[in-house]
Short mmCIF file of C-alpha atoms and ligand atoms in Angstrom, two decimals:
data_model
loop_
_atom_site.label_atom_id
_atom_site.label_comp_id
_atom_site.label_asym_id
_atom_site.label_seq_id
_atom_site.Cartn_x
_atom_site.Cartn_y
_atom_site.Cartn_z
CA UNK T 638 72.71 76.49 87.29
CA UNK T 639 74.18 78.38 90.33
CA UNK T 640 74.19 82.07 89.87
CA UNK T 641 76.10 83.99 92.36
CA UNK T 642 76.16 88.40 92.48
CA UNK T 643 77.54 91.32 94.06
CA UNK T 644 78.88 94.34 94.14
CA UNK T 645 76.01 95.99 92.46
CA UNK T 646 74.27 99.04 94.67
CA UNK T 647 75.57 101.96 96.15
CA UNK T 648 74.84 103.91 99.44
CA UNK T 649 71.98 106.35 97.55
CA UNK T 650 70.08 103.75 96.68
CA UNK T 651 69.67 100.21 95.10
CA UNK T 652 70.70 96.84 96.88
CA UNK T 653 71.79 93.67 95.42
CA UNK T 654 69.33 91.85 96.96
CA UNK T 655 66.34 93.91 94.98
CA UNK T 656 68.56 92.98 91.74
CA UNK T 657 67.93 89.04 93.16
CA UNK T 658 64.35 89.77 94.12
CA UNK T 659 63.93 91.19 90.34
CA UNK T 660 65.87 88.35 88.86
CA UNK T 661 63.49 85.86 90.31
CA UNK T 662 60.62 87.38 88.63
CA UNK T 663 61.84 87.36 85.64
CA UNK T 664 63.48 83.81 85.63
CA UNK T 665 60.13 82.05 86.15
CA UNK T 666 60.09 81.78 82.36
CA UNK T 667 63.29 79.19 82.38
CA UNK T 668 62.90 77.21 85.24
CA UNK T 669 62.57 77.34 88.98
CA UNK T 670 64.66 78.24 92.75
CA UNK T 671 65.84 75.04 93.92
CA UNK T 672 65.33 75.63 97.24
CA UNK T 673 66.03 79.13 98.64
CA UNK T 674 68.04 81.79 96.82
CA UNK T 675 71.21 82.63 99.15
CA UNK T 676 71.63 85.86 101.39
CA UNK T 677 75.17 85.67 102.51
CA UNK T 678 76.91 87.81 104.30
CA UNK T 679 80.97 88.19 104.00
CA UNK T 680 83.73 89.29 106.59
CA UNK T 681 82.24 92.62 107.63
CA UNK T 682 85.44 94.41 108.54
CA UNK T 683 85.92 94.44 104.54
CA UNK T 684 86.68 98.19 103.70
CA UNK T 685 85.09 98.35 100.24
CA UNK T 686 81.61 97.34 101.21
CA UNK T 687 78.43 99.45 100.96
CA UNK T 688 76.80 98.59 104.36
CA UNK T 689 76.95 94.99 105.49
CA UNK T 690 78.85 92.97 102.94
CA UNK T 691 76.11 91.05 101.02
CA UNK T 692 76.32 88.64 98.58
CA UNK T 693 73.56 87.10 96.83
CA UNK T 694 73.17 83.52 95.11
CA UNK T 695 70.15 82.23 92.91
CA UNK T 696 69.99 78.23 92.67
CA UNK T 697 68.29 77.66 89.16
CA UNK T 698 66.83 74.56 87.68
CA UNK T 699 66.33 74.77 84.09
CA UNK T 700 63.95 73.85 82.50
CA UNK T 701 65.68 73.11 79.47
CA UNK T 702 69.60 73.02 79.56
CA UNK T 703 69.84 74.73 76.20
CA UNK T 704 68.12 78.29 77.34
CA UNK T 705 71.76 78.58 79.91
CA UNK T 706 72.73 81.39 77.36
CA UNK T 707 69.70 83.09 77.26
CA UNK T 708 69.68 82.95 81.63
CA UNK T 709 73.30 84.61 81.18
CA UNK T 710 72.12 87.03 78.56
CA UNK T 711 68.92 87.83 80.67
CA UNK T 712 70.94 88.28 84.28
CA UNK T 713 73.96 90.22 82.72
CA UNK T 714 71.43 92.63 81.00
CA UNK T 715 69.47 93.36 84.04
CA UNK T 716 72.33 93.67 86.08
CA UNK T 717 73.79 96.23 83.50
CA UNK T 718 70.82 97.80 83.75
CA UNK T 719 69.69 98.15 87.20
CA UNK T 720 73.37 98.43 88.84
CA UNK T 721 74.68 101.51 90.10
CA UNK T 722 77.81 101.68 87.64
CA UNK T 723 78.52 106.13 88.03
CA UNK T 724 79.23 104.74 92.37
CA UNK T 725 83.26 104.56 92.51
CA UNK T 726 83.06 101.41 94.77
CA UNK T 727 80.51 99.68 92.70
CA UNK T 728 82.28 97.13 90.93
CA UNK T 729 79.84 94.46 89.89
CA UNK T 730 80.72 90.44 89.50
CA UNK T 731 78.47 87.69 88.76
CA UNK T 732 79.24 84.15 87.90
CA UNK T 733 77.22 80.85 86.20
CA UNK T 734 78.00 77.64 87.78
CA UNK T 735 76.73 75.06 85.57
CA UNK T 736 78.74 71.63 86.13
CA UNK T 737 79.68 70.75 90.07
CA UNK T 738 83.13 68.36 89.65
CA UNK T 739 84.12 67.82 93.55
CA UNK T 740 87.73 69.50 92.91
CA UNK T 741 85.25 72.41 92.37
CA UNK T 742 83.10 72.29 95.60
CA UNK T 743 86.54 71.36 97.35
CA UNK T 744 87.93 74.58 95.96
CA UNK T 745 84.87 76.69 96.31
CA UNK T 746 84.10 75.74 99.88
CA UNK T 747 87.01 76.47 101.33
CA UNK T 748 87.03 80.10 99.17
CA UNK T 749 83.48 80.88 100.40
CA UNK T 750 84.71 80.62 104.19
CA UNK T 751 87.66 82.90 103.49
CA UNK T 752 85.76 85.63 101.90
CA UNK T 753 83.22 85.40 105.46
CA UNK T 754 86.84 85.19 107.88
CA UNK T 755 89.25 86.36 105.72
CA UNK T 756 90.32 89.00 103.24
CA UNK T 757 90.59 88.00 99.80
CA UNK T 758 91.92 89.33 96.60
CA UNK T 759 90.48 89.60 93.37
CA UNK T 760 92.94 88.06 91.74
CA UNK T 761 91.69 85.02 93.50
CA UNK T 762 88.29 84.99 92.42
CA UNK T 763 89.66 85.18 88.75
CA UNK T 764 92.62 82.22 89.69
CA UNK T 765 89.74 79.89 90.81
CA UNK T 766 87.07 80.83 87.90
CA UNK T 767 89.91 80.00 85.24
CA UNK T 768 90.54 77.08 86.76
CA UNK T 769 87.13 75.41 86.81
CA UNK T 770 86.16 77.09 83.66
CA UNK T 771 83.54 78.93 85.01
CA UNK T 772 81.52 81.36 82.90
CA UNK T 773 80.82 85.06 84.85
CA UNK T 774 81.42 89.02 83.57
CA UNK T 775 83.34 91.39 86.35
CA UNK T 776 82.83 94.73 85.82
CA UNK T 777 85.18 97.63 86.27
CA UNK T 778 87.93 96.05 88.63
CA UNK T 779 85.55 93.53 88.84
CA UNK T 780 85.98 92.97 92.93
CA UNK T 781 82.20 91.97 92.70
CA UNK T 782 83.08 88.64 91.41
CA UNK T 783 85.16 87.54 95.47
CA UNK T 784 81.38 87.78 96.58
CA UNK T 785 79.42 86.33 93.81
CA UNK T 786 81.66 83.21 93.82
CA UNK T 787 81.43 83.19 97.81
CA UNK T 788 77.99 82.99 97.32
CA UNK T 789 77.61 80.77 94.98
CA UNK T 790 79.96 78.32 96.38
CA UNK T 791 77.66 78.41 99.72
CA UNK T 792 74.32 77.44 97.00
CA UNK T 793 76.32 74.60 96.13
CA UNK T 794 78.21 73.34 99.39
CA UNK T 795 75.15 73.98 101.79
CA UNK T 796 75.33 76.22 104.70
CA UNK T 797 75.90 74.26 107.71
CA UNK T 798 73.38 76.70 110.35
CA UNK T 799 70.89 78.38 108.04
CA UNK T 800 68.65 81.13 109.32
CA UNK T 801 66.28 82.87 107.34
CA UNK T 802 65.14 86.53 106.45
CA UNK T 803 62.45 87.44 104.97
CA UNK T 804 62.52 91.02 102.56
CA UNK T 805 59.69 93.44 101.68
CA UNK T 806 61.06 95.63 99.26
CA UNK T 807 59.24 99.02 98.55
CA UNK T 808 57.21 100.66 95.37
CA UNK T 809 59.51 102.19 93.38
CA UNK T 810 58.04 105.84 93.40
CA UNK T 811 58.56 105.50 97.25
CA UNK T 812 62.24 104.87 97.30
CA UNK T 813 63.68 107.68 99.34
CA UNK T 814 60.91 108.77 101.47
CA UNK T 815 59.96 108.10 104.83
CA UNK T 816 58.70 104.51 105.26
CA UNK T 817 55.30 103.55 106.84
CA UNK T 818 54.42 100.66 108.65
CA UNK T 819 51.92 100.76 112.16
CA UNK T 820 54.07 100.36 114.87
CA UNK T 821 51.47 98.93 116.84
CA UNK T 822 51.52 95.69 114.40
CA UNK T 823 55.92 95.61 114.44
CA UNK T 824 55.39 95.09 117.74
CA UNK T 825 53.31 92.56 118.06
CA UNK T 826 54.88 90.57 115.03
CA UNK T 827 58.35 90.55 116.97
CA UNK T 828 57.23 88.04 119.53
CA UNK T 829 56.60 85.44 116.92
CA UNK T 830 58.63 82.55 118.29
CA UNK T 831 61.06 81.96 116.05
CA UNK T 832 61.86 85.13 115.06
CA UNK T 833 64.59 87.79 116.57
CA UNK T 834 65.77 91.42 115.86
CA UNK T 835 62.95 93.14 114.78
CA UNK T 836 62.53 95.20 117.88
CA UNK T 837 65.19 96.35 120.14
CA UNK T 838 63.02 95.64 123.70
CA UNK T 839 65.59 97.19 126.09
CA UNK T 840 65.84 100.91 124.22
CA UNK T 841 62.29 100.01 122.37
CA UNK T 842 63.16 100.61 118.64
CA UNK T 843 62.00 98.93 115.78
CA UNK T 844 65.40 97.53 113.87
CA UNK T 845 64.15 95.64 111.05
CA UNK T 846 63.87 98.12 108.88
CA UNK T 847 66.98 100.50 107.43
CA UNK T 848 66.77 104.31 106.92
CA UNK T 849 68.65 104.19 104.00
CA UNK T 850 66.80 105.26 100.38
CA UNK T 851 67.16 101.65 99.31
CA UNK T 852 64.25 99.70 98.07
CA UNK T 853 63.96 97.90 101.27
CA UNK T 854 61.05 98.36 103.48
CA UNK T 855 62.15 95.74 105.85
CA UNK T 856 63.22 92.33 106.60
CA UNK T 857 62.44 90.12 109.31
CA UNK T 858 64.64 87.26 110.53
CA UNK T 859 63.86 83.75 112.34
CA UNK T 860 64.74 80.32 112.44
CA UNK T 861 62.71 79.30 109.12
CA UNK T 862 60.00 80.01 106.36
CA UNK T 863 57.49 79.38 108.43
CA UNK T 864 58.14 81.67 111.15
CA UNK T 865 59.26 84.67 109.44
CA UNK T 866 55.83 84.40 106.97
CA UNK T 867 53.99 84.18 110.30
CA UNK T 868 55.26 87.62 111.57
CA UNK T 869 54.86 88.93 107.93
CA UNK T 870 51.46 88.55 108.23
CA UNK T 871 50.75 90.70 111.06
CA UNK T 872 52.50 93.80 110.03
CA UNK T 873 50.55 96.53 108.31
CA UNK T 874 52.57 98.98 106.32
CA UNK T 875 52.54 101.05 102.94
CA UNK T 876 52.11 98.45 100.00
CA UNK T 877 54.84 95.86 99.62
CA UNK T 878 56.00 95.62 95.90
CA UNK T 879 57.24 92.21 96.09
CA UNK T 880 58.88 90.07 98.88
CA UNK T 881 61.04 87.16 99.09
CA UNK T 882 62.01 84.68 101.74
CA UNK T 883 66.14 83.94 101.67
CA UNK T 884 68.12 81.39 103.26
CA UNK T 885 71.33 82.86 105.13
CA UNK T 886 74.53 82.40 107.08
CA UNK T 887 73.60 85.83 109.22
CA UNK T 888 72.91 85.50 112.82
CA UNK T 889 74.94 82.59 113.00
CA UNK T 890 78.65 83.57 114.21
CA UNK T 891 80.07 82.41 111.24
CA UNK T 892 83.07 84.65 110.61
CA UNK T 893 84.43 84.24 114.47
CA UNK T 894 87.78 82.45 114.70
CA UNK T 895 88.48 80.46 117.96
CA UNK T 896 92.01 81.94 118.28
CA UNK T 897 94.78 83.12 121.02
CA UNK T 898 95.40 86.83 121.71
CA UNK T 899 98.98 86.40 120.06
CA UNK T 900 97.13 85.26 116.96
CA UNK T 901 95.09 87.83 115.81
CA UNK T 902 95.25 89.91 113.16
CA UNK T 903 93.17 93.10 111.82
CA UNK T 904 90.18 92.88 110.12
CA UNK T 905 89.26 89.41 111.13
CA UNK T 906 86.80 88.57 113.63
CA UNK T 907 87.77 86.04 116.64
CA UNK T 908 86.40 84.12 119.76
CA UNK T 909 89.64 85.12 122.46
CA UNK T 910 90.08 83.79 125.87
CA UNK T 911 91.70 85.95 128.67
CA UNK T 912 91.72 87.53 131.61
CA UNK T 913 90.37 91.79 132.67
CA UNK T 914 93.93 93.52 132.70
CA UNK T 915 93.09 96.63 132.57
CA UNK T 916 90.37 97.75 133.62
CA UNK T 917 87.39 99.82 131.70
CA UNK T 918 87.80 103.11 131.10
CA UNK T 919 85.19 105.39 129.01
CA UNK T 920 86.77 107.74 126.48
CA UNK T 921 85.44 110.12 124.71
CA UNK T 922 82.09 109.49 122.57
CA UNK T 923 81.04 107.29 125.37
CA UNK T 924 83.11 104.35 124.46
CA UNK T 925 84.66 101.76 127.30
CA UNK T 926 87.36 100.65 126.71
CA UNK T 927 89.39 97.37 128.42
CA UNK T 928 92.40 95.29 127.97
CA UNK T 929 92.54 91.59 128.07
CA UNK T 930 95.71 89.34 128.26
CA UNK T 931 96.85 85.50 128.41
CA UNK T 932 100.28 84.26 128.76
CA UNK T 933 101.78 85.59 125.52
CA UNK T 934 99.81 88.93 124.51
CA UNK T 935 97.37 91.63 125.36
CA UNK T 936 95.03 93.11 123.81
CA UNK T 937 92.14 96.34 123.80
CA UNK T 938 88.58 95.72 123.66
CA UNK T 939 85.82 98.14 122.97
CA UNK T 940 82.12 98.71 123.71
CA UNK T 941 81.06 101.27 121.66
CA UNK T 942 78.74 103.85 122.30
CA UNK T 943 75.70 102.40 119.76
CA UNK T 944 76.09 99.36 122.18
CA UNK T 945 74.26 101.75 124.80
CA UNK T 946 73.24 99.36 128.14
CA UNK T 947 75.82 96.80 127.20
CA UNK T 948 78.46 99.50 127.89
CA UNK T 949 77.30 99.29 131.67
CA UNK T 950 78.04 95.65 132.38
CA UNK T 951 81.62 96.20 130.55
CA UNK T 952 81.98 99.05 133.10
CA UNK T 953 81.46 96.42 135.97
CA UNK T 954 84.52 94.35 134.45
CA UNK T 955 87.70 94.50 137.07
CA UNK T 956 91.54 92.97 136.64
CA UNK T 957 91.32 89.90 137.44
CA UNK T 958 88.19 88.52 135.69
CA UNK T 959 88.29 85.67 133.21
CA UNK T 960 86.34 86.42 129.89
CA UNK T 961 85.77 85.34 126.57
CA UNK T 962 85.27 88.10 124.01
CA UNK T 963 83.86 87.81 120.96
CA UNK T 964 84.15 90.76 117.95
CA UNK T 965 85.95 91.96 115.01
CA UNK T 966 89.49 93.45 115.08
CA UNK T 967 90.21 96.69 113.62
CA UNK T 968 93.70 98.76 114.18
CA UNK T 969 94.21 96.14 117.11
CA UNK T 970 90.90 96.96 119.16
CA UNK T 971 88.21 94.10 119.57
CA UNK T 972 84.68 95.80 118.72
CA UNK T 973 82.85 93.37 121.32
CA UNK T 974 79.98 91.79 119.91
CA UNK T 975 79.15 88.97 123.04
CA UNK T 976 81.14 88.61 126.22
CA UNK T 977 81.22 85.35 128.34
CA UNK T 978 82.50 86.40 131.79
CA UNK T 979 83.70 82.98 132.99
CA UNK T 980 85.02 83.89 136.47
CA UNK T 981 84.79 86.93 138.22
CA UNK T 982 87.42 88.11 140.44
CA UNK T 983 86.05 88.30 144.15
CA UNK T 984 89.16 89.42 146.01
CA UNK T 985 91.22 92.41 146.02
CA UNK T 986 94.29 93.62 147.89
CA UNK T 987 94.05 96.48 150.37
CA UNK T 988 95.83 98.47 153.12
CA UNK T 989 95.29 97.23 156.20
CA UNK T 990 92.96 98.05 158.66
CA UNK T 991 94.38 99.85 162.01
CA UNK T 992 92.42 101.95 164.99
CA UNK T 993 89.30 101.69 162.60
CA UNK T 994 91.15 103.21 159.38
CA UNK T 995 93.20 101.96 156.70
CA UNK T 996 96.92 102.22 157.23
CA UNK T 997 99.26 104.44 155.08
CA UNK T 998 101.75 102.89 152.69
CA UNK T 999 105.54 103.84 153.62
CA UNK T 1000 106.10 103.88 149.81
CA UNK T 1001 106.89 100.56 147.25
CA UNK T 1002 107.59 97.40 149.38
CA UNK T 1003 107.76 99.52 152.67
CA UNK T 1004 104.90 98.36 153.85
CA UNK T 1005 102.42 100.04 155.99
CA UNK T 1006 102.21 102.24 158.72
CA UNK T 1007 98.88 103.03 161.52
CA UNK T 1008 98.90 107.04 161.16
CA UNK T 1009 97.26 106.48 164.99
CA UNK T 1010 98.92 104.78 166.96
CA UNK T 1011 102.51 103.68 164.45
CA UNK T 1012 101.89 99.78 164.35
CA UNK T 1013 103.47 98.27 161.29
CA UNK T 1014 102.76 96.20 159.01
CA UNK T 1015 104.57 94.70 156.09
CA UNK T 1016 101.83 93.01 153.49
CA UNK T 1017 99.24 94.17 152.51
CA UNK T 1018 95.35 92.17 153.40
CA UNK T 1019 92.97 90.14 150.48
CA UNK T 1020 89.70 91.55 150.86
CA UNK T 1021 86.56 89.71 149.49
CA UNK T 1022 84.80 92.08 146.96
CA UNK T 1023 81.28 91.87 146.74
CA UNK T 1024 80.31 92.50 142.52
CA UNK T 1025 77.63 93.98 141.12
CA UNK T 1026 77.79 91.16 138.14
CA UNK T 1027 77.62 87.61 137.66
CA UNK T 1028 79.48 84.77 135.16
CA UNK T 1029 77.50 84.61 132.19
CA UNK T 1030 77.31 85.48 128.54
CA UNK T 1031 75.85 88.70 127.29
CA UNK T 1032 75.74 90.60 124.27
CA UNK T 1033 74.97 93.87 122.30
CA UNK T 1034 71.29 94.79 121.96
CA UNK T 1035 69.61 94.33 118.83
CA UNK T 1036 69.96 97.58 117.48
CA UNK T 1037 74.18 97.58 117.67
CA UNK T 1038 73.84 93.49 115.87
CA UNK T 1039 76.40 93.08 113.21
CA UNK T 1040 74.16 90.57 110.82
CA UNK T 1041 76.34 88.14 111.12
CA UNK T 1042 76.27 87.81 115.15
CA UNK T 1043 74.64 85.13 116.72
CA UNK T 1044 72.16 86.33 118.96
CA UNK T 1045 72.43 84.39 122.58
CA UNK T 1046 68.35 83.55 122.04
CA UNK T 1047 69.64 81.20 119.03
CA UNK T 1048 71.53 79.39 121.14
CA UNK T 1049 68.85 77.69 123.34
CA UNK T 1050 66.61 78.20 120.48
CA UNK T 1051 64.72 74.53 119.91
CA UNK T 1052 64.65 73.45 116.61
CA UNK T 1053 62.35 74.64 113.52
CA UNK T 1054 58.74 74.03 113.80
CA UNK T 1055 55.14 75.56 113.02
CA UNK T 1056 55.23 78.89 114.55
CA UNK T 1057 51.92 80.47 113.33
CA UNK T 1058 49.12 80.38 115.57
CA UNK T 1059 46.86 81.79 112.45
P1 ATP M 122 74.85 95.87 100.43
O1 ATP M 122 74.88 95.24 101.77
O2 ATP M 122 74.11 97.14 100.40
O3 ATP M 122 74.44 94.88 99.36
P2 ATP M 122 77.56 95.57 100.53
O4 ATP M 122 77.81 96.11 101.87
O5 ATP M 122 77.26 94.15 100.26
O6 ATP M 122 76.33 96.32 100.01
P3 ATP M 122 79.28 95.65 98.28
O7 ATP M 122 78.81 96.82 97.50
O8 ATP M 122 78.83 94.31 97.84
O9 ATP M 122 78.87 95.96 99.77
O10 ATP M 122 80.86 95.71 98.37
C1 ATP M 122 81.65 94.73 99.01
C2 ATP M 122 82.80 94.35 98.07
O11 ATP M 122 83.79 93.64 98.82
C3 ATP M 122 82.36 93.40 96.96
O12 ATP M 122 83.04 93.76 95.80
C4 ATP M 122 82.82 92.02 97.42
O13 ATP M 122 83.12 91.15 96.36
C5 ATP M 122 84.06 92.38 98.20
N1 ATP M 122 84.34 91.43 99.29
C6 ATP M 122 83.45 90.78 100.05
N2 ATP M 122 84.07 89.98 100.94
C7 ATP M 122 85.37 90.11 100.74
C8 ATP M 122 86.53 89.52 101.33
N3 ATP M 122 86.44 88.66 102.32
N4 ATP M 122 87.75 89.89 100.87
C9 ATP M 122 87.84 90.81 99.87
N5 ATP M 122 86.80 91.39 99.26
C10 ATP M 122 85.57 91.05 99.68
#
């Protein structure tokens, strides 16, 4: 059995993962995990969500196929219990997938992509459930159900780049207060190979862990089990209540779109090739602010302000330079997540020189006139431009990551093996 949930916390506390984390506990009665249980995250431009658009998905095998009711009974009843039903926007879903026909998985993978690069309606979710017969219980206006059947359809069509986080979840009577953990020890567990964003090195913060009352303490995220137990290990903190390890799509660029300019639309997330043409400006808050074009359309980028050194390279950015930008769209601004500068633009146009100065332009198309000694001249002269940047991809720091951005160290990152020295 597949069980996929969401839509269950609320910003004051709870988290649907904790619900999972809880759920696993008390499963061990009926059978075990089949694998990993699921930590996906969905398109994170997605108005409704509570913080970064989680969905959660528990892969079950029974032990005997005739206690399915009693897993229902047992999930829905600790759900209704542990969910955060007075929150407005909590409007929980979850969903039992118990047979897998492949006009299912067809159906369900292609669903589970659109609710990571797309915007879905609920009516969906409910279209697709009726028409595999598939047993669940919305809640409310039941929108919890898009992202427990995204989930769940990920548990049983695979994830094609999996990355791992593991999650230390709090005592209870310490929800709410300041958390504890030596700083000293974050630090040194961040440079286990294999693992990324627990620090932030360049304005030296610890990320992993939220400042939100939720039961989470913190989570750490690498390229498997192994290495994200290893780093584990060497942090000491306030006592962990539980923790579990979960497999995920985050980190891994999956809601990008390769797309053109003319293309895109809001609250999707793209991969867009063009060229500087206009160039940065910051605005107020601290934000910079550019436009890019091809052929056919134009459109605004934005570093904002959290993005802190990253803003200084975009600043560097001139008309003329080829890039690939890579971000969410909202109200027709790219929030830049990675830039690839591909070419820079090493020439510009000036006056020309004269009697050691620059000569004055007569006005549009007049050209130019030597305020010295009156030589003329009609065009203008290409200048080489020496730049203070070079062609290459960089990105956000740690602490402005959107979880589902792929972090350029994954990239060249070899594959999975023993990380622990210990
Ligand atoms: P947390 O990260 O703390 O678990 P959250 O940020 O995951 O909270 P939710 O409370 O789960 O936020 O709210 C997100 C809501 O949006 C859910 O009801 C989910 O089903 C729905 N949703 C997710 N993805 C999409 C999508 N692509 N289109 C439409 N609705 C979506």
């Amino acid at each position: 059995m597949i069980i996929g949930l969401d839509d269950t916390d609320s910003k004051n506390g709870m988290c649907t993962t904790y619900l999972t984390a809880v759920l696993i506990e008390k499963l061990k009665g009926y059978g075990t995990i089949k694998g990993y249980p699921l930590l996906i995250r969905l398109n994170p431009n997605i108005k409704y969500k509570t913080r970064g658009n989680a969905a959660l998905a528990l892969p079950v095998e029974l032990n005997r196929s005739a206690d399915a009711e009693n897993v229902k009974q047992l999930v829905t009843s600790t759900l209704e219990e542990m969910a955060v039903f007075s929150e407005e926007n909590t409007n929980p879903g979850v969903v039992f997938i118990e047979k897998t026909p492949q006009r299912m998985q067809n159906d369900l993978s292609l669903f589970s992509m659109r609710a990571v690069q797309d915007v879905l309606e609920i009516h969906e979710a409910l279209e697709l459930l009726a028409r595999h017969g598939i047993s669940y219980r919305g809640y409310k206006n039941k929108r919890g159900l898009i992202g427990a059947l995204a989930a769940a359809g990920f548990a049983l069509c695979g994830l094609p780049d999996p990355t791992f986080e593991l999650i230390a979840y709090r005592e209870k009577e310490r929800w709410g207060t300041p958390r504890w953990m030596d700083e000293d020890s974050v630090w040194a567990a961040a440079a286990t190979p294999g693992t990324w964003d627990t620090a932030d090195y360049e304005n030296k913060r610890i990320v992993f862990a939220p400042h939100s009352p939720d039961p989470i303490l913190f989570g750490i995220r690498g390229r498997s089990e192994d290495a994200v137990r290893c780093a584990f290990l060497m942090i000491k903190s306030e006592p962990v209540e539980r923790h579990v390890v979960y497999k995920t799509n985050q980190n891994t660029d999956m809601h990008l779109i390769s797309a053109k300019i003319s293309d895109v639309q809001d609250d999707r997330s793209y991969i867009l090739d063009g060229r500087v043409s206009k160039a940065p400006k910051t605005i107020e808050g601290g934000h910079v602010i550019f436009e890019i074009s091809d052929t056919c359309a134009a459109l605004e980028c934005a570093a904002f302000e959290p993005t802190k050194g990253f803003r200084h390279l975009i600043r560097q950015l001139r008309a003329g330079d080829e890039v690939t930008v890579y971000g969410s769209v909202k109200e027709r601004t790219l929030n830049l997540e990675k830039i690839k500068i591909n070419s820079l633009n090493l020439y510009e146009s000036r006056n020309p020189l004269c009697c050691g100065k620059r000569m004055k332009s007569m006005g549009r198309g007049q050209g130019y006139r030597c305020e010295k000694c009156g030589a003329t001249r009609k065009e203008p002269v290409t200048e080489s431009l020496q730049r203070n940047i070079s062609p290459g991809f960089y990105e956000v720091p740690p602490s402005a990551r959107r979880h589902l951005a792929k972090p350029l160290v994954r990239f060249d990152m070899p594959p999975a093996a023993s990380s622990c020295a210990h």
